[in-house]
């Protein structure tokens, strides 16, 4: 039942790695307590307290986080209690994420049945489509801290140090139960076109591959990239699960709108107008749409209003896409083209219909 924890504790004992023994014994105690094995969990807790002064259940990792030898800066960030709320995924992505988590949770069972697999996941896709959020979500669901290393900052520092730093990160993650998250993973591929010496870069890539192979036998690894095309097949092959995180489709956009705060009333917008809203939002990332909706809500709250009008959401999407760089004529033109009447536009801008007409004449 607890083979993987016991295995890690034995391994750590043989390696004389005290931190690792303690942290995996803590994990074992925690798991047993969660399964109702109070007695066994308490016994482990007592041993830990007596021998190491550590309580069985702790919120912090024990090993000190790794630092860069030259700069003395930390090379990982640790989120002890990662959280990711209100995430919306397509059915396909959600299914794949669940599969990955289920496999991780049932590693022991799978191994007993002779099934071999490693716990590595590659997430790729456009910026703002939930790669980092999904990593947090998985760690939160598994009840583990998230150890985040950004490869772009590692690689851009002295290459000579990079292989060492990569090794340190994996060693650190091995010492305690956690999810290791390598963000901006394509930095490895990108560095190849830079001024870096090729031989040295090869060493970095090899060191990464070796560390991944070893770590992934027991540790959980997630990597994320916006540029999957920059990864070579040797890297690609190593991931047990690969998930593309696409931009939201209609169903997901609808869910995002339905997730607006309860005090916001969206019932005044007609079905035909919703179709136009979706048209303007399709093609944007989750993060962009969230921004648009947040800005809209903020403005409504400032005006003490709770009812969303078609124009509110349309204009906000326009402002977002044009980064505030537009003329009143262009905006009015856009509204009319999207089915806003001259009267509605006049109400929105708090001007007369005559002024809207003038605006349209000027923009022709
Ligand atoms: N699937 C989603 N559901 C709801 N909100 C999301 C989703 N994906 C992203 N967001 C919102 O967008 C923000 C940015 O997302 P996140 O950092 O996860 O994207 P990313 O894919 O890692 O982007 P990057 O490539 O820039 O690192 C999140 O904080 C969240 O508010
Ligand atoms: Mg990210």
CSV table of C-alpha atoms and ligand atoms in Angstrom, one decimal:
chain,number,residue,atom,x,y,z
A,1,UNK,CA,0.0,0.0,0.0
A,2,UNK,CA,2.7,2.4,0.9
A,3,UNK,CA,5.4,0.8,-1.1
A,4,UNK,CA,6.5,4.0,-2.9
A,5,UNK,CA,7.0,6.0,0.4
A,6,UNK,CA,8.7,3.0,2.1
A,7,UNK,CA,10.9,2.6,-0.9
A,8,UNK,CA,11.9,6.2,-0.9
A,9,UNK,CA,12.7,6.1,2.9
A,10,UNK,CA,14.9,3.0,2.5
A,11,UNK,CA,16.6,4.6,-0.5
A,12,UNK,CA,17.2,7.8,1.5
A,13,UNK,CA,18.5,5.8,4.4
A,14,UNK,CA,21.0,4.0,2.2
A,15,UNK,CA,22.0,7.3,0.7
A,16,UNK,CA,22.4,8.7,4.2
A,17,UNK,CA,20.2,11.6,3.3
A,18,UNK,CA,18.6,12.6,6.6
A,19,UNK,CA,16.3,15.3,5.1
A,20,UNK,CA,14.9,12.9,2.6
A,21,UNK,CA,14.2,10.2,5.2
A,22,UNK,CA,12.4,12.8,7.4
A,23,UNK,CA,10.3,14.3,4.6
A,24,UNK,CA,9.2,10.9,3.1
A,25,UNK,CA,8.4,9.6,6.6
A,26,UNK,CA,6.3,12.7,7.1
A,27,UNK,CA,4.5,12.0,3.9
A,28,UNK,CA,3.9,8.4,4.9
A,29,UNK,CA,2.5,9.5,8.3
A,30,UNK,CA,0.2,12.0,6.5
A,31,UNK,CA,-1.1,9.4,4.0
A,32,UNK,CA,-1.7,6.8,6.8
A,33,UNK,CA,-3.6,9.4,8.8
A,34,UNK,CA,-5.7,10.3,5.8
A,35,UNK,CA,-6.5,6.5,5.3
A,36,UNK,CA,-7.7,6.2,8.9
A,37,UNK,CA,-4.5,4.4,10.0
A,38,UNK,CA,-4.2,6.7,13.0
A,39,UNK,CA,-2.1,4.3,15.2
A,40,UNK,CA,0.5,3.7,12.6
A,41,UNK,CA,0.7,7.4,11.6
A,42,UNK,CA,1.1,8.4,15.3
A,43,UNK,CA,3.9,5.9,15.7
A,44,UNK,CA,5.8,7.3,12.8
A,45,UNK,CA,5.1,10.8,14.1
A,46,UNK,CA,6.5,9.9,17.5
A,47,UNK,CA,9.7,8.5,16.0
A,48,UNK,CA,10.2,11.6,14.0
A,49,UNK,CA,9.6,13.9,16.9
A,50,UNK,CA,12.0,11.9,19.2
A,51,UNK,CA,14.7,11.4,16.7
A,52,UNK,CA,14.7,14.5,14.6
A,53,UNK,CA,12.6,17.1,16.5
A,54,UNK,CA,10.3,17.3,13.5
A,55,UNK,CA,6.6,16.9,13.8
A,56,UNK,CA,5.0,14.4,11.5
A,57,UNK,CA,3.0,16.9,9.6
A,58,UNK,CA,4.7,20.0,8.6
A,59,UNK,CA,4.0,22.8,6.2
A,60,UNK,CA,7.5,23.5,5.1
A,61,UNK,CA,10.1,21.6,3.2
A,62,UNK,CA,13.2,20.7,5.1
A,63,UNK,CA,16.0,20.9,2.7
A,64,UNK,CA,17.3,24.4,2.1
A,65,UNK,CA,16.4,25.7,-1.4
A,66,UNK,CA,19.2,25.6,-3.9
A,67,UNK,CA,21.1,28.8,-4.8
A,68,UNK,CA,23.2,29.8,-7.7
A,69,UNK,CA,26.9,29.5,-6.8
A,70,UNK,CA,27.8,33.0,-8.2
A,71,UNK,CA,24.9,35.2,-7.5
A,72,UNK,CA,23.7,33.4,-4.3
A,73,UNK,CA,20.2,33.8,-5.6
A,74,UNK,CA,17.6,31.1,-5.1
A,75,UNK,CA,17.0,29.2,-8.3
A,76,UNK,CA,13.6,27.8,-7.4
A,77,UNK,CA,10.5,29.3,-6.0
A,78,UNK,CA,8.4,27.2,-3.7
A,79,UNK,CA,4.7,27.4,-3.3
A,80,UNK,CA,3.8,25.5,-0.2
A,81,UNK,CA,0.1,25.8,-0.7
A,82,UNK,CA,-0.5,26.2,-4.4
A,83,UNK,CA,-4.0,27.1,-5.3
A,84,UNK,CA,-5.8,27.6,-8.6
A,85,UNK,CA,-9.4,28.5,-8.4
A,86,UNK,CA,-12.1,28.9,-11.0
A,87,UNK,CA,-10.1,27.2,-13.7
A,88,UNK,CA,-12.1,26.2,-16.8
A,89,UNK,CA,-10.8,23.6,-19.2
A,90,UNK,CA,-12.3,21.9,-22.2
A,91,UNK,CA,-13.6,18.4,-21.5
A,92,UNK,CA,-10.7,16.9,-23.4
A,93,UNK,CA,-8.0,18.8,-21.4
A,94,UNK,CA,-9.8,18.2,-18.1
A,95,UNK,CA,-10.0,14.5,-18.9
A,96,UNK,CA,-6.3,14.3,-19.6
A,97,UNK,CA,-5.4,16.2,-16.5
A,98,UNK,CA,-7.5,13.9,-14.4
A,99,UNK,CA,-5.9,10.9,-16.0
A,100,UNK,CA,-2.5,12.2,-15.1
A,101,UNK,CA,-3.5,12.7,-11.5
A,102,UNK,CA,-5.2,9.4,-11.2
A,103,UNK,CA,-2.1,7.7,-12.6
A,104,UNK,CA,0.1,9.5,-10.1
A,105,UNK,CA,-2.2,8.6,-7.2
A,106,UNK,CA,-2.2,4.9,-8.3
A,107,UNK,CA,1.4,4.5,-9.0
A,108,UNK,CA,1.9,1.7,-6.5
A,109,UNK,CA,-1.0,-0.3,-7.9
A,110,UNK,CA,0.2,0.1,-11.5
A,111,UNK,CA,3.7,-1.0,-10.5
A,112,UNK,CA,2.4,-4.1,-8.8
A,113,UNK,CA,0.7,-5.0,-12.0
A,114,UNK,CA,4.0,-4.6,-13.9
A,115,UNK,CA,3.0,-1.4,-15.7
A,116,UNK,CA,5.9,0.9,-16.2
A,117,UNK,CA,5.4,4.6,-16.5
A,118,UNK,CA,6.9,7.8,-15.2
A,119,UNK,CA,5.2,10.7,-13.7
A,120,UNK,CA,6.1,13.4,-16.2
A,121,UNK,CA,3.7,15.8,-17.9
A,122,UNK,CA,4.4,18.4,-20.6
A,123,UNK,CA,2.0,21.2,-21.1
A,124,UNK,CA,2.2,23.3,-24.2
A,125,UNK,CA,0.2,26.1,-25.8
A,126,UNK,CA,-0.4,29.8,-26.2
A,127,UNK,CA,0.5,32.2,-23.3
A,128,UNK,CA,-2.3,32.7,-20.9
A,129,UNK,CA,-4.1,29.4,-21.5
A,130,UNK,CA,-3.5,27.9,-18.1
A,131,UNK,CA,-0.2,26.0,-18.2
A,132,UNK,CA,1.1,27.5,-15.0
A,133,UNK,CA,-2.4,27.4,-13.4
A,134,UNK,CA,-2.7,23.7,-14.3
A,135,UNK,CA,0.6,22.9,-12.6
A,136,UNK,CA,-0.7,24.7,-9.5
A,137,UNK,CA,-4.0,22.9,-9.7
A,138,UNK,CA,-2.3,19.5,-10.0
A,139,UNK,CA,0.0,20.1,-7.0
A,140,UNK,CA,-3.0,21.4,-5.0
A,141,UNK,CA,-5.1,18.3,-5.9
A,142,UNK,CA,-2.2,16.0,-4.9
A,143,UNK,CA,-1.7,18.0,-1.7
A,144,UNK,CA,2.0,18.7,-2.5
A,145,UNK,CA,4.1,21.8,-2.6
A,146,UNK,CA,5.1,23.1,-6.0
A,147,UNK,CA,8.8,23.7,-6.7
A,148,UNK,CA,9.0,26.1,-9.6
A,149,UNK,CA,12.2,26.6,-11.7
A,150,UNK,CA,12.2,28.9,-14.7
A,151,UNK,CA,14.6,27.6,-17.2
A,152,UNK,CA,14.8,30.9,-19.1
A,153,UNK,CA,16.4,32.6,-16.1
A,154,UNK,CA,18.7,29.6,-15.5
A,155,UNK,CA,19.9,29.4,-19.1
A,156,UNK,CA,20.4,33.0,-19.6
A,157,UNK,CA,22.9,33.1,-16.7
A,158,UNK,CA,26.3,31.7,-17.2
A,159,UNK,CA,26.1,28.5,-19.1
A,160,UNK,CA,28.9,27.0,-17.2
A,161,UNK,CA,26.7,27.2,-14.1
A,162,UNK,CA,23.6,26.0,-15.8
A,163,UNK,CA,24.2,22.3,-15.7
A,164,UNK,CA,25.2,22.6,-12.1
A,165,UNK,CA,22.0,24.5,-11.2
A,166,UNK,CA,19.8,22.1,-13.1
A,167,UNK,CA,21.4,19.2,-11.1
A,168,UNK,CA,20.8,21.1,-7.8
A,169,UNK,CA,17.1,21.7,-8.7
A,170,UNK,CA,16.5,18.0,-9.3
A,171,UNK,CA,18.5,17.0,-6.2
A,172,UNK,CA,16.4,19.4,-4.1
A,173,UNK,CA,13.1,18.1,-5.5
A,174,UNK,CA,14.2,14.5,-4.9
A,175,UNK,CA,14.6,15.2,-1.2
A,176,UNK,CA,11.0,15.9,-0.4
A,177,UNK,CA,7.5,15.1,-1.7
A,178,UNK,CA,6.7,17.8,-4.2
A,179,UNK,CA,5.7,18.5,-7.7
A,180,UNK,CA,8.7,19.9,-9.7
A,181,UNK,CA,7.6,22.4,-12.3
A,182,UNK,CA,10.0,23.5,-15.0
A,183,UNK,CA,8.5,26.6,-16.6
A,184,UNK,CA,9.6,28.2,-19.9
A,185,UNK,CA,11.0,24.8,-20.8
A,186,UNK,CA,11.7,25.8,-24.4
A,187,UNK,CA,14.5,28.0,-23.2
A,188,UNK,CA,16.7,24.9,-23.7
A,189,UNK,CA,15.8,24.8,-27.3
A,190,UNK,CA,16.0,28.6,-27.8
A,191,UNK,CA,19.5,28.9,-26.4
A,192,UNK,CA,20.7,26.8,-29.4
A,193,UNK,CA,20.4,29.8,-31.8
A,194,UNK,CA,22.0,32.2,-29.4
A,195,UNK,CA,25.6,33.1,-29.1
A,196,UNK,CA,26.2,30.2,-26.7
A,197,UNK,CA,28.9,27.7,-27.4
A,198,UNK,CA,27.3,24.6,-28.9
A,199,UNK,CA,29.4,22.1,-26.9
A,200,UNK,CA,28.5,23.7,-23.7
A,201,UNK,CA,24.8,23.8,-24.5
A,202,UNK,CA,24.9,20.1,-25.4
A,203,UNK,CA,26.2,19.4,-21.9
A,204,UNK,CA,23.4,21.4,-20.4
A,205,UNK,CA,20.8,19.5,-22.5
A,206,UNK,CA,22.4,16.2,-21.6
A,207,UNK,CA,22.5,17.0,-18.0
A,208,UNK,CA,18.8,17.9,-18.1
A,209,UNK,CA,17.9,14.7,-19.8
A,210,UNK,CA,19.9,12.6,-17.4
A,211,UNK,CA,18.4,14.3,-14.4
A,212,UNK,CA,14.9,14.0,-15.8
A,213,UNK,CA,15.4,10.2,-16.4
A,214,UNK,CA,16.5,9.7,-12.9
A,215,UNK,CA,14.1,12.0,-11.2
A,216,UNK,CA,11.0,10.8,-13.1
A,217,UNK,CA,11.3,7.2,-11.8
A,218,UNK,CA,9.8,8.4,-8.5
A,219,UNK,CA,9.3,12.1,-8.7
A,220,UNK,CA,6.5,14.1,-10.3
A,221,UNK,CA,7.6,16.5,-13.0
A,222,UNK,CA,5.6,19.0,-15.0
A,223,UNK,CA,7.1,21.1,-17.7
A,224,UNK,CA,5.5,24.0,-19.6
A,225,UNK,CA,6.3,25.7,-22.9
A,226,UNK,CA,4.8,28.2,-25.4
A,227,UNK,CA,7.1,26.9,-28.1
A,228,UNK,CA,6.9,23.2,-28.3
A,229,UNK,CA,8.4,23.2,-31.8
A,230,UNK,CA,11.7,24.2,-30.2
A,231,UNK,CA,12.0,21.0,-28.3
A,232,UNK,CA,13.8,18.2,-29.9
A,233,UNK,CA,12.5,14.6,-30.0
A,234,UNK,CA,14.9,13.4,-27.2
A,235,UNK,CA,13.1,15.7,-24.8
A,236,UNK,CA,9.7,15.2,-26.2
A,237,UNK,CA,10.0,11.4,-25.9
A,238,UNK,CA,10.7,11.6,-22.2
A,239,UNK,CA,7.3,12.8,-21.2
A,240,UNK,CA,4.7,10.2,-20.3
A,241,UNK,CA,1.8,12.6,-20.9
A,242,UNK,CA,1.7,15.6,-23.2
A,243,UNK,CA,-1.3,18.0,-23.1
A,244,UNK,CA,-1.9,20.9,-25.5
A,245,UNK,CA,-3.7,23.7,-23.6
A,246,UNK,CA,-5.8,25.4,-26.3
A,247,UNK,CA,-7.4,28.8,-26.3
A,248,UNK,CA,-11.0,28.7,-25.0
A,249,UNK,CA,-13.8,27.7,-27.4
A,250,UNK,CA,-17.3,28.8,-27.2
A,251,UNK,CA,-18.3,26.5,-24.4
A,252,UNK,CA,-15.4,27.6,-22.2
A,253,UNK,CA,-16.1,31.3,-23.0
A,254,UNK,CA,-19.7,30.8,-21.9
A,255,UNK,CA,-18.5,29.2,-18.7
A,256,UNK,CA,-16.2,32.2,-18.0
A,257,UNK,CA,-19.1,34.5,-18.5
A,258,UNK,CA,-21.3,32.4,-16.2
A,259,UNK,CA,-18.5,32.6,-13.6
A,260,UNK,CA,-18.9,36.4,-13.3
A,261,UNK,CA,-19.7,37.4,-9.7
A,262,UNK,CA,-23.3,36.8,-8.6
A,263,UNK,CA,-24.1,40.4,-8.2
A,264,UNK,CA,-23.6,40.9,-11.9
A,265,UNK,CA,-26.7,40.5,-14.0
A,266,UNK,CA,-26.2,39.3,-17.5
A,267,UNK,CA,-29.8,38.6,-18.4
A,268,UNK,CA,-30.4,41.8,-20.3
A,269,UNK,CA,-28.2,40.7,-23.3
A,270,UNK,CA,-30.2,39.0,-26.1
A,271,UNK,CA,-29.2,35.6,-27.6
A,272,UNK,CA,-28.3,37.3,-30.9
A,273,UNK,CA,-26.1,39.8,-29.1
A,274,UNK,CA,-24.4,37.0,-27.2
A,275,UNK,CA,-23.4,35.5,-30.5
A,276,UNK,CA,-21.7,38.8,-31.4
A,277,UNK,CA,-20.0,38.9,-28.0
A,278,UNK,CA,-18.6,35.4,-28.5
A,279,UNK,CA,-17.4,36.4,-32.0
A,280,UNK,CA,-15.3,39.2,-30.5
A,281,UNK,CA,-13.9,37.0,-27.8
A,282,UNK,CA,-13.0,33.9,-29.8
A,283,UNK,CA,-9.4,33.6,-30.5
A,284,UNK,CA,-8.3,35.3,-27.3
A,285,UNK,CA,-6.6,33.5,-24.4
A,286,UNK,CA,-8.2,32.7,-21.1
A,287,UNK,CA,-6.1,35.4,-19.5
A,288,UNK,CA,-7.2,38.0,-22.1
A,289,UNK,CA,-10.9,37.2,-21.6
A,290,UNK,CA,-10.5,37.3,-17.9
A,291,UNK,CA,-8.9,40.8,-18.2
A,292,UNK,CA,-11.7,42.0,-20.4
A,293,UNK,CA,-14.4,40.7,-18.0
A,294,UNK,CA,-12.6,42.1,-15.0
A,295,UNK,CA,-12.3,45.5,-16.5
A,296,UNK,CA,-15.9,45.5,-17.4
A,297,UNK,CA,-17.0,44.5,-13.9
A,298,UNK,CA,-14.7,47.1,-12.4
A,299,UNK,CA,-16.3,49.9,-14.5
A,300,UNK,CA,-19.8,48.7,-13.6
A,301,UNK,CA,-18.9,48.7,-9.9
A,302,UNK,CA,-17.5,52.2,-10.1
A,303,UNK,CA,-20.8,53.3,-11.7
A,304,UNK,CA,-22.8,51.5,-9.0
A,305,UNK,CA,-24.4,49.4,-11.7
A,306,UNK,CA,-25.0,45.7,-11.7
A,307,UNK,CA,-26.5,45.0,-15.1
A,308,UNK,CA,-24.2,44.3,-18.0
A,309,UNK,CA,-25.3,45.8,-21.3
A,310,UNK,CA,-24.3,44.4,-24.7
A,311,UNK,CA,-22.3,47.6,-25.3
A,312,UNK,CA,-20.3,47.2,-22.0
A,313,UNK,CA,-18.8,43.9,-23.0
A,314,UNK,CA,-18.3,44.8,-26.7
A,315,UNK,CA,-16.5,48.1,-25.9
A,316,UNK,CA,-14.3,46.4,-23.4
A,317,UNK,CA,-13.2,43.8,-25.9
A,318,UNK,CA,-12.5,46.6,-28.4
A,319,UNK,CA,-10.4,48.5,-25.9
A,320,UNK,CA,-8.4,45.4,-25.0
A,321,UNK,CA,-7.7,44.5,-28.6
A,322,UNK,CA,-6.6,48.1,-29.5
A,323,UNK,CA,-4.6,48.8,-26.3
A,324,UNK,CA,-6.4,52.1,-25.8
A,325,UNK,CA,-5.1,53.3,-29.2
A,326,UNK,CA,-8.2,54.4,-31.0
A,327,UNK,CA,-10.4,57.4,-31.9
A,328,UNK,CA,-13.9,58.0,-30.8
A,329,UNK,CA,-14.9,57.7,-34.5
A,330,UNK,CA,-13.3,54.3,-34.8
A,331,UNK,CA,-15.0,53.0,-31.7
A,332,UNK,CA,-18.4,54.3,-32.7
A,333,UNK,CA,-18.0,52.7,-36.1
A,334,UNK,CA,-17.1,49.4,-34.5
A,335,UNK,CA,-20.1,49.5,-32.2
A,336,UNK,CA,-22.5,50.2,-35.1
A,337,UNK,CA,-20.9,47.4,-37.2
A,338,UNK,CA,-21.5,45.0,-34.4
A,339,UNK,CA,-25.2,45.8,-34.1
A,340,UNK,CA,-25.3,48.5,-31.5
A,341,UNK,CA,-28.0,51.1,-32.4
A,342,UNK,CA,-27.1,54.8,-32.6
A,343,UNK,CA,-29.4,55.4,-29.6
A,344,UNK,CA,-27.6,52.8,-27.5
A,345,UNK,CA,-24.3,54.2,-28.5
A,346,UNK,CA,-25.5,57.7,-27.5
A,347,UNK,CA,-26.5,56.3,-24.1
A,348,UNK,CA,-23.2,54.6,-23.6
A,349,UNK,CA,-21.2,57.8,-24.3
A,350,UNK,CA,-23.8,60.0,-22.7
A,351,UNK,CA,-24.0,62.2,-25.8
A,352,UNK,CA,-26.9,63.0,-28.2
A,353,UNK,CA,-27.8,60.7,-31.1
A,354,UNK,CA,-26.9,63.7,-33.3
A,355,UNK,CA,-23.4,63.6,-32.1
A,356,UNK,CA,-23.1,59.8,-32.8
A,357,UNK,CA,-24.4,60.5,-36.3
A,358,UNK,CA,-21.8,63.2,-36.8
A,359,UNK,CA,-19.1,60.8,-35.6
A,360,UNK,CA,-20.2,58.2,-38.2
A,361,UNK,CA,-20.2,60.8,-40.9
A,362,UNK,CA,-16.7,61.9,-40.0
A,363,UNK,CA,-15.4,58.3,-40.0
A,364,UNK,CA,-16.7,57.6,-43.5
B,1,LIG,N1,-8.1,27.6,-18.1
B,1,LIG,C1,-8.3,28.7,-17.4
B,1,LIG,N2,-9.4,29.0,-16.7
B,1,LIG,C2,-9.5,30.1,-16.1
B,1,LIG,N3,-8.6,31.1,-16.0
B,1,LIG,C3,-7.5,30.9,-16.7
B,1,LIG,C4,-7.2,29.7,-17.4
B,1,LIG,N4,-6.0,29.7,-18.0
B,1,LIG,C5,-5.5,30.9,-17.6
B,1,LIG,N5,-6.3,31.6,-16.9
B,1,LIG,C6,-6.1,33.0,-16.3
B,1,LIG,O1,-5.0,33.5,-16.9
B,1,LIG,C7,-3.9,33.8,-16.0
B,1,LIG,C8,-2.6,33.3,-16.7
B,1,LIG,O2,-2.7,31.9,-16.9
B,1,LIG,P1,-1.4,31.0,-16.8
B,1,LIG,O3,-0.3,31.8,-16.1
B,1,LIG,O4,-1.8,29.7,-16.2
B,1,LIG,O5,-1.0,30.9,-18.3
B,1,LIG,P2,0.2,30.2,-19.0
B,1,LIG,O6,-0.4,29.3,-20.0
B,1,LIG,O7,1.1,29.6,-18.0
B,1,LIG,O8,0.8,31.4,-19.7
B,1,LIG,P3,2.4,31.8,-20.1
B,1,LIG,O9,2.7,31.0,-21.3
B,1,LIG,O10,2.4,33.2,-20.3
B,1,LIG,O11,3.2,31.3,-18.9
B,1,LIG,C9,-4.3,33.0,-14.8
B,1,LIG,O12,-3.9,33.6,-13.6
B,1,LIG,C10,-5.8,32.9,-14.8
B,1,LIG,O13,-6.3,34.0,-14.2
B,2,LIG,MG1,3.1,30.1,-17.4
